[in-house]
XYZ file of C-alpha atoms in Angstrom:
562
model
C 42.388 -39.143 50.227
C 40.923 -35.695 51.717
C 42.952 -34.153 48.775
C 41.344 -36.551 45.422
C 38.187 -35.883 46.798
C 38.422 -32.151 47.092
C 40.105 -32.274 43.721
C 37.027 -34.293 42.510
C 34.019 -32.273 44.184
C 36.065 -29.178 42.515
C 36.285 -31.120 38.910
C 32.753 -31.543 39.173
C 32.029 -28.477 40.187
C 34.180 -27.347 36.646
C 32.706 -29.691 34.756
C 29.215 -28.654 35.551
C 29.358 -25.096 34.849
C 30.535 -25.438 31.942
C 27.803 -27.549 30.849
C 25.514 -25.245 32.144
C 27.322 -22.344 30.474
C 27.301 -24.492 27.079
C 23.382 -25.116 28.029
C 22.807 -21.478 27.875
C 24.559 -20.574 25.079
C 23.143 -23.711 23.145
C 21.574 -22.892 19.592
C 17.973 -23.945 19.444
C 17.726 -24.086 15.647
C 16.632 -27.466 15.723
C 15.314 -28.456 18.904
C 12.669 -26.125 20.806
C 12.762 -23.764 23.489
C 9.600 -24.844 24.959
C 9.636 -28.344 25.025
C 13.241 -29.588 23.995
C 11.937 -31.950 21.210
C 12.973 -31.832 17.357
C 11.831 -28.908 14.949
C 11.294 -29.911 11.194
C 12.921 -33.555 12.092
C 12.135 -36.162 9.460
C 9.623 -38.637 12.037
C 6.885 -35.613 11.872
C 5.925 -33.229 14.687
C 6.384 -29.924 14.636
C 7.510 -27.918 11.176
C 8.905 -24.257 11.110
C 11.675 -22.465 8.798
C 14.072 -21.977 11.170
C 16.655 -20.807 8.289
C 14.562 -17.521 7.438
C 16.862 -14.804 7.360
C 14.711 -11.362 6.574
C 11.990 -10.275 4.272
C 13.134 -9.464 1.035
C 12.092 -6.639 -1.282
C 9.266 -7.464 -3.743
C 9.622 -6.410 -7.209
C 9.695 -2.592 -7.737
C 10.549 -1.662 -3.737
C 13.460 -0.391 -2.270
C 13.727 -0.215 1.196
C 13.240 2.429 3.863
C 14.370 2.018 7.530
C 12.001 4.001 9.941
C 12.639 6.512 12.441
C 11.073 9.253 14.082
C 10.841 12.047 12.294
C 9.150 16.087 11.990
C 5.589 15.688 10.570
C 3.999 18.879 8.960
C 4.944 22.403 8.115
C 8.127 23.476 9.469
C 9.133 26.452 7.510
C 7.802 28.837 4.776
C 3.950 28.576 5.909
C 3.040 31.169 4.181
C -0.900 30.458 3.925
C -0.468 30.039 8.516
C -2.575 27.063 7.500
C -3.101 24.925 10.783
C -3.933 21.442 8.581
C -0.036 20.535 8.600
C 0.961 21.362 11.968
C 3.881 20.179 13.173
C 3.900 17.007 15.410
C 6.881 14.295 16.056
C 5.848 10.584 14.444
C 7.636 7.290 14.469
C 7.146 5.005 11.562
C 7.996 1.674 11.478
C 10.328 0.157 8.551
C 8.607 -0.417 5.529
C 9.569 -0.811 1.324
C 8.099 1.355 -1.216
C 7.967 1.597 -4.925
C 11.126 3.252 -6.406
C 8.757 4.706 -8.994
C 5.781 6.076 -9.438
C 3.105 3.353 -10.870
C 3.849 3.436 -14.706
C 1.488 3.468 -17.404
C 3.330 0.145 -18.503
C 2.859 -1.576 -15.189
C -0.747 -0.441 -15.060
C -1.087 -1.440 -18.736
C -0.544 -5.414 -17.631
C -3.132 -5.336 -15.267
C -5.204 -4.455 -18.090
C -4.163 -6.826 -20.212
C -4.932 -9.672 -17.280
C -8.085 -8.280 -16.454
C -9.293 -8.743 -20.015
C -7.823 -11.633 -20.530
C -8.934 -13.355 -17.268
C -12.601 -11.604 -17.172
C -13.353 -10.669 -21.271
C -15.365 -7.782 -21.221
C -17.028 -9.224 -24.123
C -19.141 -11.098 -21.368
C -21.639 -8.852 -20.201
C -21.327 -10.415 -16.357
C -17.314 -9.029 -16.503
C -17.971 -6.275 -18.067
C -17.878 -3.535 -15.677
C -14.776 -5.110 -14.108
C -12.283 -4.194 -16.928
C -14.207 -1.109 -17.602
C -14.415 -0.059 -14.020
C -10.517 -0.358 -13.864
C -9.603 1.899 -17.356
C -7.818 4.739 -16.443
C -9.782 8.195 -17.131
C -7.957 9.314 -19.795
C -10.376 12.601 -20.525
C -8.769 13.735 -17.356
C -6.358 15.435 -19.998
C -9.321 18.130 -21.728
C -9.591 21.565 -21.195
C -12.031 23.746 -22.165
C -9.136 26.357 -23.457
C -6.545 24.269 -24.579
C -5.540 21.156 -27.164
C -4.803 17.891 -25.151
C -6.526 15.414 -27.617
C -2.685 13.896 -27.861
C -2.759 12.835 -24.564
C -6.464 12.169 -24.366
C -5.645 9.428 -27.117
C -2.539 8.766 -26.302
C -1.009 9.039 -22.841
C -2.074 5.709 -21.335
C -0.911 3.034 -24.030
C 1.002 4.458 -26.493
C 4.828 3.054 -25.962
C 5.927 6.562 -25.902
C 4.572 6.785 -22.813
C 5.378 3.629 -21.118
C 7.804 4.162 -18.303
C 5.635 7.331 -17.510
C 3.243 8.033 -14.743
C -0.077 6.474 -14.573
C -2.641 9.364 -14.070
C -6.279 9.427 -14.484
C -6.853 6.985 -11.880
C -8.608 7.777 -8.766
C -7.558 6.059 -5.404
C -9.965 3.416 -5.479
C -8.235 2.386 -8.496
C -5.630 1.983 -7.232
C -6.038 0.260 -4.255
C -7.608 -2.541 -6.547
C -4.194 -2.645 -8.714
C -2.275 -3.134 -4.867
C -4.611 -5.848 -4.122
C -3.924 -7.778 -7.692
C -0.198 -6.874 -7.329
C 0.433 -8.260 -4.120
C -1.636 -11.960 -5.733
C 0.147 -11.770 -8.839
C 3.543 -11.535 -7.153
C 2.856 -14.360 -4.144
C 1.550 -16.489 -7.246
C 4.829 -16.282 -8.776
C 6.938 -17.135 -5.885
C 4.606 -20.194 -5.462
C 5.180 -21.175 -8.614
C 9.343 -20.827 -8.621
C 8.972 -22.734 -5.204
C 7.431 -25.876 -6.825
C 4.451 -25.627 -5.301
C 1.937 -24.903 -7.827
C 2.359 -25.617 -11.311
C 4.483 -24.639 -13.904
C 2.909 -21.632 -16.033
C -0.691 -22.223 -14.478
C -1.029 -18.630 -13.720
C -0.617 -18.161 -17.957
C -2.459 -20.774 -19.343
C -4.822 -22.177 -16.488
C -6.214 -18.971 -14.967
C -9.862 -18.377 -15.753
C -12.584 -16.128 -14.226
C -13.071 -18.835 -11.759
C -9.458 -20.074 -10.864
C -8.035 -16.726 -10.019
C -4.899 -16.812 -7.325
C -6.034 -15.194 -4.161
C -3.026 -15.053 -1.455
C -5.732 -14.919 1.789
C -7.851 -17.807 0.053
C -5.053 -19.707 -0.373
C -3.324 -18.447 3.526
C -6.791 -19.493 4.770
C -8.324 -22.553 2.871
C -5.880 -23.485 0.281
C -8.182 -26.473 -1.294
C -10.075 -23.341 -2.739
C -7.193 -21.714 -4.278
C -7.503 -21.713 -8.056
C -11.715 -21.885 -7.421
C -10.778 -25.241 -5.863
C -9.814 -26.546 -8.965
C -6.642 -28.882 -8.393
C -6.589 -30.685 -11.272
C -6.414 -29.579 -15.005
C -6.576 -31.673 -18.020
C -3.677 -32.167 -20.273
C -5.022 -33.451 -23.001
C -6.115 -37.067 -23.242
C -6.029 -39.294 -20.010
C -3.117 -36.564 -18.746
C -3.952 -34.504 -16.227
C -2.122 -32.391 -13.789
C -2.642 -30.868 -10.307
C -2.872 -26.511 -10.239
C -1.809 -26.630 -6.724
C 1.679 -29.692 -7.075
C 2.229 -32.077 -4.430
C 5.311 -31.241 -2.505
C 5.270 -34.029 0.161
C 8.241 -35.802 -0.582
C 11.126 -37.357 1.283
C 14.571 -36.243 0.598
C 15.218 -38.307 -1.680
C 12.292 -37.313 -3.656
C 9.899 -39.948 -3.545
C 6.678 -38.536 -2.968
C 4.978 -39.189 0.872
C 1.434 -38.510 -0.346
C -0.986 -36.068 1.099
C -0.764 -32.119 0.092
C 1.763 -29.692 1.404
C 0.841 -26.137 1.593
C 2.672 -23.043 2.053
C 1.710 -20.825 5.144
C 2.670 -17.431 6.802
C 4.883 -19.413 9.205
C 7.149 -20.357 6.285
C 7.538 -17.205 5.302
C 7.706 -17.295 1.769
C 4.839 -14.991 0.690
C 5.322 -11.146 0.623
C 2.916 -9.069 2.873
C 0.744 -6.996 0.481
C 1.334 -4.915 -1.600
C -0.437 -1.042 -0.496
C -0.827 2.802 -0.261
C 1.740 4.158 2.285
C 0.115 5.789 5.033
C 0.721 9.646 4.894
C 3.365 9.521 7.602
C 5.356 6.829 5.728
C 5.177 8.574 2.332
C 6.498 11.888 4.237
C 9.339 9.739 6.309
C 10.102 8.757 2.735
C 10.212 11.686 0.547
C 12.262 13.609 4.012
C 15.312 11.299 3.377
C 16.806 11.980 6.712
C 18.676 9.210 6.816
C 21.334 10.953 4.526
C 22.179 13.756 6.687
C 23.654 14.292 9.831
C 22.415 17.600 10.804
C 20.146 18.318 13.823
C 18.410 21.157 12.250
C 17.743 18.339 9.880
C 16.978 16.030 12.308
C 14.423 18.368 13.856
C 12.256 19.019 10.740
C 14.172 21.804 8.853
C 14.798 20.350 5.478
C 12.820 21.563 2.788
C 13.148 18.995 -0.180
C 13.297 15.310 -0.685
C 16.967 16.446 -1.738
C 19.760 18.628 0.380
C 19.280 22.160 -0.082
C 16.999 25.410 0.070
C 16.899 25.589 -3.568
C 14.980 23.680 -6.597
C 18.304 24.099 -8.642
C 21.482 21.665 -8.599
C 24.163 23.489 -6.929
C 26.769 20.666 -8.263
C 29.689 21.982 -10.059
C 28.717 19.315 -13.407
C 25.061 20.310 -12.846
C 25.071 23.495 -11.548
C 21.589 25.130 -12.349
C 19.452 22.151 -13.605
C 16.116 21.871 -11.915
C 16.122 19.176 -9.623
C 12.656 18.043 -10.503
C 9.273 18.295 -13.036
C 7.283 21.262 -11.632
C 5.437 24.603 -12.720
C 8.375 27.309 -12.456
C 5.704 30.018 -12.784
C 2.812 31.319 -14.814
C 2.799 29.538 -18.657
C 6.027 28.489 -17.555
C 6.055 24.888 -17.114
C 9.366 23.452 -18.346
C 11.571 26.735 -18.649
C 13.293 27.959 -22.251
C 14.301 25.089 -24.649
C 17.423 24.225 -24.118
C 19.893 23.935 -20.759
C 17.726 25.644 -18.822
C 14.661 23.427 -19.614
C 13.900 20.669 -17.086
C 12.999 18.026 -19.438
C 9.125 17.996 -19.360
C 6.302 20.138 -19.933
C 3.806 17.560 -18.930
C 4.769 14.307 -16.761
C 8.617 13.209 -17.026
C 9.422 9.485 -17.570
C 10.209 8.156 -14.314
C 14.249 8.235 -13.324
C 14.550 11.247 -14.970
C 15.816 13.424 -11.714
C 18.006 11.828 -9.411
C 16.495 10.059 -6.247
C 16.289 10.860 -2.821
C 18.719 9.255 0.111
C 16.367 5.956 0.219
C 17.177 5.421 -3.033
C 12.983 7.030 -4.295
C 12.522 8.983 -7.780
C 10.060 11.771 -7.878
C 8.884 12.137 -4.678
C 8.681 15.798 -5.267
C 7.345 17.051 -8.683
C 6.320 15.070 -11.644
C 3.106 13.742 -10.157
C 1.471 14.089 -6.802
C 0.464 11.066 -5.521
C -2.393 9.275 -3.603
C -1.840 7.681 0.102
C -3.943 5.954 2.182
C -5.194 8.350 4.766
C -8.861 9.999 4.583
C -8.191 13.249 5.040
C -9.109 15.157 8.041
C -7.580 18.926 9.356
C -5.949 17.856 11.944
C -3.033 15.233 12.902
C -3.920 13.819 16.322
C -0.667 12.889 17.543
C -2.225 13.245 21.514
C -3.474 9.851 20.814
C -1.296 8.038 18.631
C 2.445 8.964 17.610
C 3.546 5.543 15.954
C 2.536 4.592 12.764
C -0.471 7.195 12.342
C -2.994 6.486 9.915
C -6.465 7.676 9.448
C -8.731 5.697 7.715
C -9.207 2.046 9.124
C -12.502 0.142 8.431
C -11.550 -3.334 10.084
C -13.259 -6.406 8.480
C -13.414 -10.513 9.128
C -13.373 -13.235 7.256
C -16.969 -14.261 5.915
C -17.727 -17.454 7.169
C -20.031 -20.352 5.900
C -22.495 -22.614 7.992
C -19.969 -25.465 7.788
C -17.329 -23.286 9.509
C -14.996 -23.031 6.173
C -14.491 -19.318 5.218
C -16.514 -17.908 2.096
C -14.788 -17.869 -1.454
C -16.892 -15.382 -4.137
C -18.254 -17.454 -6.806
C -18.012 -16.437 -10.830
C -22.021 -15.005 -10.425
C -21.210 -13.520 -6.724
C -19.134 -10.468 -8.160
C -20.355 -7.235 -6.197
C -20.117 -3.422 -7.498
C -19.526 -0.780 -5.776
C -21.386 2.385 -7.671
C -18.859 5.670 -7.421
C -20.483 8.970 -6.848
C -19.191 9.619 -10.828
C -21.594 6.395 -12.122
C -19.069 4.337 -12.616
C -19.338 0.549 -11.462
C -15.831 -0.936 -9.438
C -15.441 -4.651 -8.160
C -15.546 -4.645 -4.474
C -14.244 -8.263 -4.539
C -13.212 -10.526 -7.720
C -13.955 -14.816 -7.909
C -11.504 -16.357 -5.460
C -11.478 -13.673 -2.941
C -12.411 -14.560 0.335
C -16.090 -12.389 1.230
C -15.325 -9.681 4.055
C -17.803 -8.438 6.601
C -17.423 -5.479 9.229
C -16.512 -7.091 12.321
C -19.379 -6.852 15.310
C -20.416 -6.019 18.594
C -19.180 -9.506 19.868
C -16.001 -9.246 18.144
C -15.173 -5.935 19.937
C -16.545 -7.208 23.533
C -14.249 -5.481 26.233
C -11.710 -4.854 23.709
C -9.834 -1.081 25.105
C -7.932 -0.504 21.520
C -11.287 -0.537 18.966
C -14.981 -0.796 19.498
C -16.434 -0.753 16.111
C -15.827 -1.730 12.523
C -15.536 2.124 10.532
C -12.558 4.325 12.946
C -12.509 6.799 10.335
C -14.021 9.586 12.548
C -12.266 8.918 15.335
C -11.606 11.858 17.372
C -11.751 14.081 14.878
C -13.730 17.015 16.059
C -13.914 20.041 13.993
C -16.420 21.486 15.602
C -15.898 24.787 13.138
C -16.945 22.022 10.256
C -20.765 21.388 11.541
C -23.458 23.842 13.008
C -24.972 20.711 15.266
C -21.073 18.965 16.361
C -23.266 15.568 15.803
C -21.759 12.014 15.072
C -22.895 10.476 12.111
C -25.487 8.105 13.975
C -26.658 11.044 16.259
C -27.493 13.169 13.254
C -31.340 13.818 13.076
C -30.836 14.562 8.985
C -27.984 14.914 6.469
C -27.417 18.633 7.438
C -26.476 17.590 10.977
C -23.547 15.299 10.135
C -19.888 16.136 11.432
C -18.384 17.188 8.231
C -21.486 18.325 6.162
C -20.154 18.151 2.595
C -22.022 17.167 -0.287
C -23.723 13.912 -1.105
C -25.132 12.255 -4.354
C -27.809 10.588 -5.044
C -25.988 7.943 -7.865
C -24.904 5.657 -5.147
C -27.174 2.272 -5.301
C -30.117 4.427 -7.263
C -30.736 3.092 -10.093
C -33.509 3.679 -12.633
C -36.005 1.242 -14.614
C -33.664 0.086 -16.549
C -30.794 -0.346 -14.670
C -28.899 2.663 -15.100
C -27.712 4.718 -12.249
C -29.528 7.663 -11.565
C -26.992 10.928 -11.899
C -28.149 13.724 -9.327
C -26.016 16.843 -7.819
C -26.130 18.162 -4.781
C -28.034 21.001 -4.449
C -28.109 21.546 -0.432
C -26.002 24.220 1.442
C -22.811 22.400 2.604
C -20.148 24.100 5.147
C -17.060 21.657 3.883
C -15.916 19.705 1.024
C -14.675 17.108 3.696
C -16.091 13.402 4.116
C -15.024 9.840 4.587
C -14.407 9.813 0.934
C -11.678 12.205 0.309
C -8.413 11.330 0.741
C -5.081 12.814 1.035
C -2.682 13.024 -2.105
C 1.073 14.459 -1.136
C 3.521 15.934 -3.198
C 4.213 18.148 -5.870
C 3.265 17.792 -9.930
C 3.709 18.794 -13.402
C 1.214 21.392 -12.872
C 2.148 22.798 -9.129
C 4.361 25.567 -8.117
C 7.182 24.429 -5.827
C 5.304 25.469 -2.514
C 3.977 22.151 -2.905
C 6.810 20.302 -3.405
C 7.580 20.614 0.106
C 6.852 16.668 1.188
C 4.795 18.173 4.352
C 2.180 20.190 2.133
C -0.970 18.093 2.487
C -4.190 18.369 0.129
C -7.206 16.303 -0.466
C -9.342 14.794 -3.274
C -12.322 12.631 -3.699
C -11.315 8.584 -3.508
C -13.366 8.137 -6.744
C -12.606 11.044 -8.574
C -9.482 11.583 -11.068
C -7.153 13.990 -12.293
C -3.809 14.387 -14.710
C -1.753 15.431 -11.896
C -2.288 12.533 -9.602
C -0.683 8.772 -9.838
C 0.609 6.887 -6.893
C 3.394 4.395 -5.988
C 3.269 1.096 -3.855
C 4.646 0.431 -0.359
C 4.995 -2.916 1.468
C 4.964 -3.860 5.609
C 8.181 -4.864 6.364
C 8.355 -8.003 8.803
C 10.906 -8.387 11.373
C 14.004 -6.483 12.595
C 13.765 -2.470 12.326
C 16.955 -2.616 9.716
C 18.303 -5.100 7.199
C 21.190 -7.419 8.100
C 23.904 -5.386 6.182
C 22.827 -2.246 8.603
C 22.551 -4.092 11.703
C 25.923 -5.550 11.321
C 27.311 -1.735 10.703
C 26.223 -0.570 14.470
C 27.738 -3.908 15.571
């Protein structure tokens, strides 16, 4: 008897770890953590994709696992300049744009642009115009460029070249369309908005916003959920996808959100530090002198010449060999371009990224400052944040511009730029009461944060210390254009006349990389130089990168180290 119960207590005992070991080891796909009840079960409650693998790449990007990595000059400083000094950073994964921005991809957002706000209406105007390349970037004063003056930006010739001529507020405007144009798609191929809307239904006041419709998707499309078929037909912009699974429709609207996680992040500038990580391919090499900063090119190698047996002696990418010399003797020896080079034209780097040295330097996000304060932040280092909210009505809803709500922004050049387009949701600088005991940001504008100079300003004043314009931190020029206008409306053109100690200011920002027109010093990925954000040239275009969400490397890599 002594013995069945023994056997019993130690059956039990069995018995129960292993249901506690099964318990541990239980897969909570369907059933949550916190509470135990069903996820996504068909009685209601609480809905989450619990089958979401990993972000995948958007259109255009590759991707690029981060690391830590050398940032600055590491070798062959030859001008002992102290802007590029070498620090250690860590970036974070991320996808860029195997290419350089093309004149053809540029060309489309034209061609929506004018078809979605006509410049023919004097209210859109300045929208299209405000987003037209410069193309008399290409004149000199000594030399005959009218081809490219007339042709360079649309002729098909030219199509799967560089986009120059645009200055980096430009393109920050063509991220923020591309990353709407490319959720608005995936909506659409997910069945939840409707078929070919974003062709035929799009007008200057039904325009796709991804944070209007992340935030208050009734307002997507300018709140306009129904469009006329013709007759007594009529069909909904934004479809119902409320069904059962068999189909039948449940009533009620069924949005998409972040936590389904079917819309890209956006589409952006890569900070300095990421385009630098990118264009240093380290992940190709095992080498610890590598490793530690001493590679000189996006490729392997001291040299700007293929050392390959098949290729031995081509030029390895589009840059200025020397003096009048800017595509070498017709024939072998002749590295394909004089100007810019259509894009895939040298082979790319490790990540799988044409051109990042030569062809055309490019703009990132970062405004520009001499040093790289790595004593205060060595992950993910960017300078240049301005951090904004969500404009919000009396009713509590957030605010959606209007068609007659469009504001300009007036460049130090004159020219007129959309700060927001109809559907976007209205920003405002975040306050005092936002920021209230907060230790990791006080104000709205960080872009001067710790960056004393003090060799840059007689006074060493902030900007809101500064008794007059002469006393700011960086005391570079300013112009009068900027919200002066005249009696009729025109902006008033002025230079600046004052003595100025630097050309530095919130407005310049950094462009990396090597062009058509540069030596090969520069095509040294940790050469740094600066421009102004609303100015344009022929050497500059820029490329795309993309947040990536999630785990530091993509499945296929992950189950390598495994």
């Amino acid at each position: 008897m002594r013995i069945n119960i023994a056997f019993r207590a130690f059956l039990t005992l069995v018995l129960s770890v292993g249901l506690l070991s099964c318990n541990n080891s239980r897969d909570y796909d369907d059933r949550s953590r916190a509470t135990g009840w069903d996820i996504n079960s068909d009685e209601g409650g609480f809905q989450y994709n619990t089958d979401y693998k990993e972000q995948e790449a958007g259109p255009g990007l590759v991707f690029v696992e981060g690391g830590t990595f050398t940032m600055g000059q590491v070798q062959d400083d030859v001008m002992h300049d102290w802007n590029n000094t070498p620090t250690q950073q860590h970036v974070q994964s991320f996808y860029m744009d195997e290419t350089e921005v093309t004149n053809m991809m540029y060309m489309e957002y034209l061609d929506w642009l004018k078809k979605v706000f006509p410049p023919t209406q004097e209210n859109f105007r300045n929208i299209y115009n405000g987003a037209v390349p410069d193309t008399l970037v290409w004149r000199n004063r000594l030399g005959y460029n009218e081809t490219m003056v007339n042709n360079y930006l649309r002729h098909p010739a030219y199509g799967n070249y560089p986009v120059v001529g645009v200055s980096w507020i430009q393109a920050v405007e063509f991220s923020k369309w591309r990353t709407d144009r490319v959720n608005e798609l995936l909506l659409e191929e997910g069945g939840y908005t409707k078929e070919g809307a974003r062709l035929t239904d799009v007008q200057a006041g039904t325009t796709f916003n991804t944070e209007t419709y992340l935030n208050a998707p009734s307002k997507a499309y300018g709140g306009n959920t129904e469009i006329s078929q013709g007759g007594d037909e009529s069909q909904d912009l934004i479809d119902n996808q409320n069904t059962d699974a068999d189909g039948n429709a449940l009533g009620g609207q069924t949005y998409v959100q972040r936590k389904d996680g079917i819309l890209l992040p956006e589409y952006r500038l890569p900070t300095e530090a990421e385009w630098e990580y990118a264009a240093s391919s380290l992940v190709g090499i095992r080498d610890y002198n590598v490793y530690r900063g001493r590679k000189k090119y996006p490729w392997d190698g001291q040299y700007t010449r293929s050392g390959d047996v098949k290729k031995q002696g081509d030029q390895l990418a589009n840059f200025k060999q020397s003096n009048g010399d800017y595509g070498g003797i017709a024939g072998w020896s002749d590295d394909g371009a004089d100007i810019t080079a259509e894009v895939k034209s040298y082979e790319p780097n490790d990540f799988g990224l044409y051109d990042m040295a030569g062809n055309v330097a490019e703009w990132v996000a970062d405004v520009y400052r001499p040093i790289v304060d790595d004593e205060f932040n060595d992950f993910n280092y960017y300078r240049g944040n301005v951090y904004t909210k969500n404009a919000i009505n009396e009713d509590g809803s957030v605010k959606v511009v209007g068609v007659d709500e469009i504001e300009f922004d007036t460049l130090a050049t004159g020219r007129l730029v959309a700060r927001s387009y109809p559907g976007d949701i209205a920003q405002v600088p975040v306050t005092e009461e936002d920021t209230y005991m907060r230790t990791n940001y006080t104000d709205s504008d960080q872009r001067n944060f710790r960056d004393g100079d003090k060799s840059s300003s007689r006074y060493y004043r902030s900007y809101q210390e500064a008794e007059d314009d002469s006393q700011r931190m960086y005391n570079s020029p300013t112009y009068n254009v900027a919200g002066a206008k005249d009696s009729t409306g025109v902006a008033k053109r002025g230079y600046d006349t004052a003595d100025r100690t630097t050309l530095i200011s919130d407005e310049v920002r950094v462009y990396k990389g090597g062009s058509w027109r540069d030596r090969a010093y520069w095509l040294d990925p940790a050469q740094r130089r600066y421009f102004p954000q609303d100015m344009a040239t022929d050497y500059i275009g820029f490329r795309n990168a993309m947040s990536r969400v999630g785990s530091k490397s993509l499945d296929d890599n992950k189950k390598a180290r495994n």
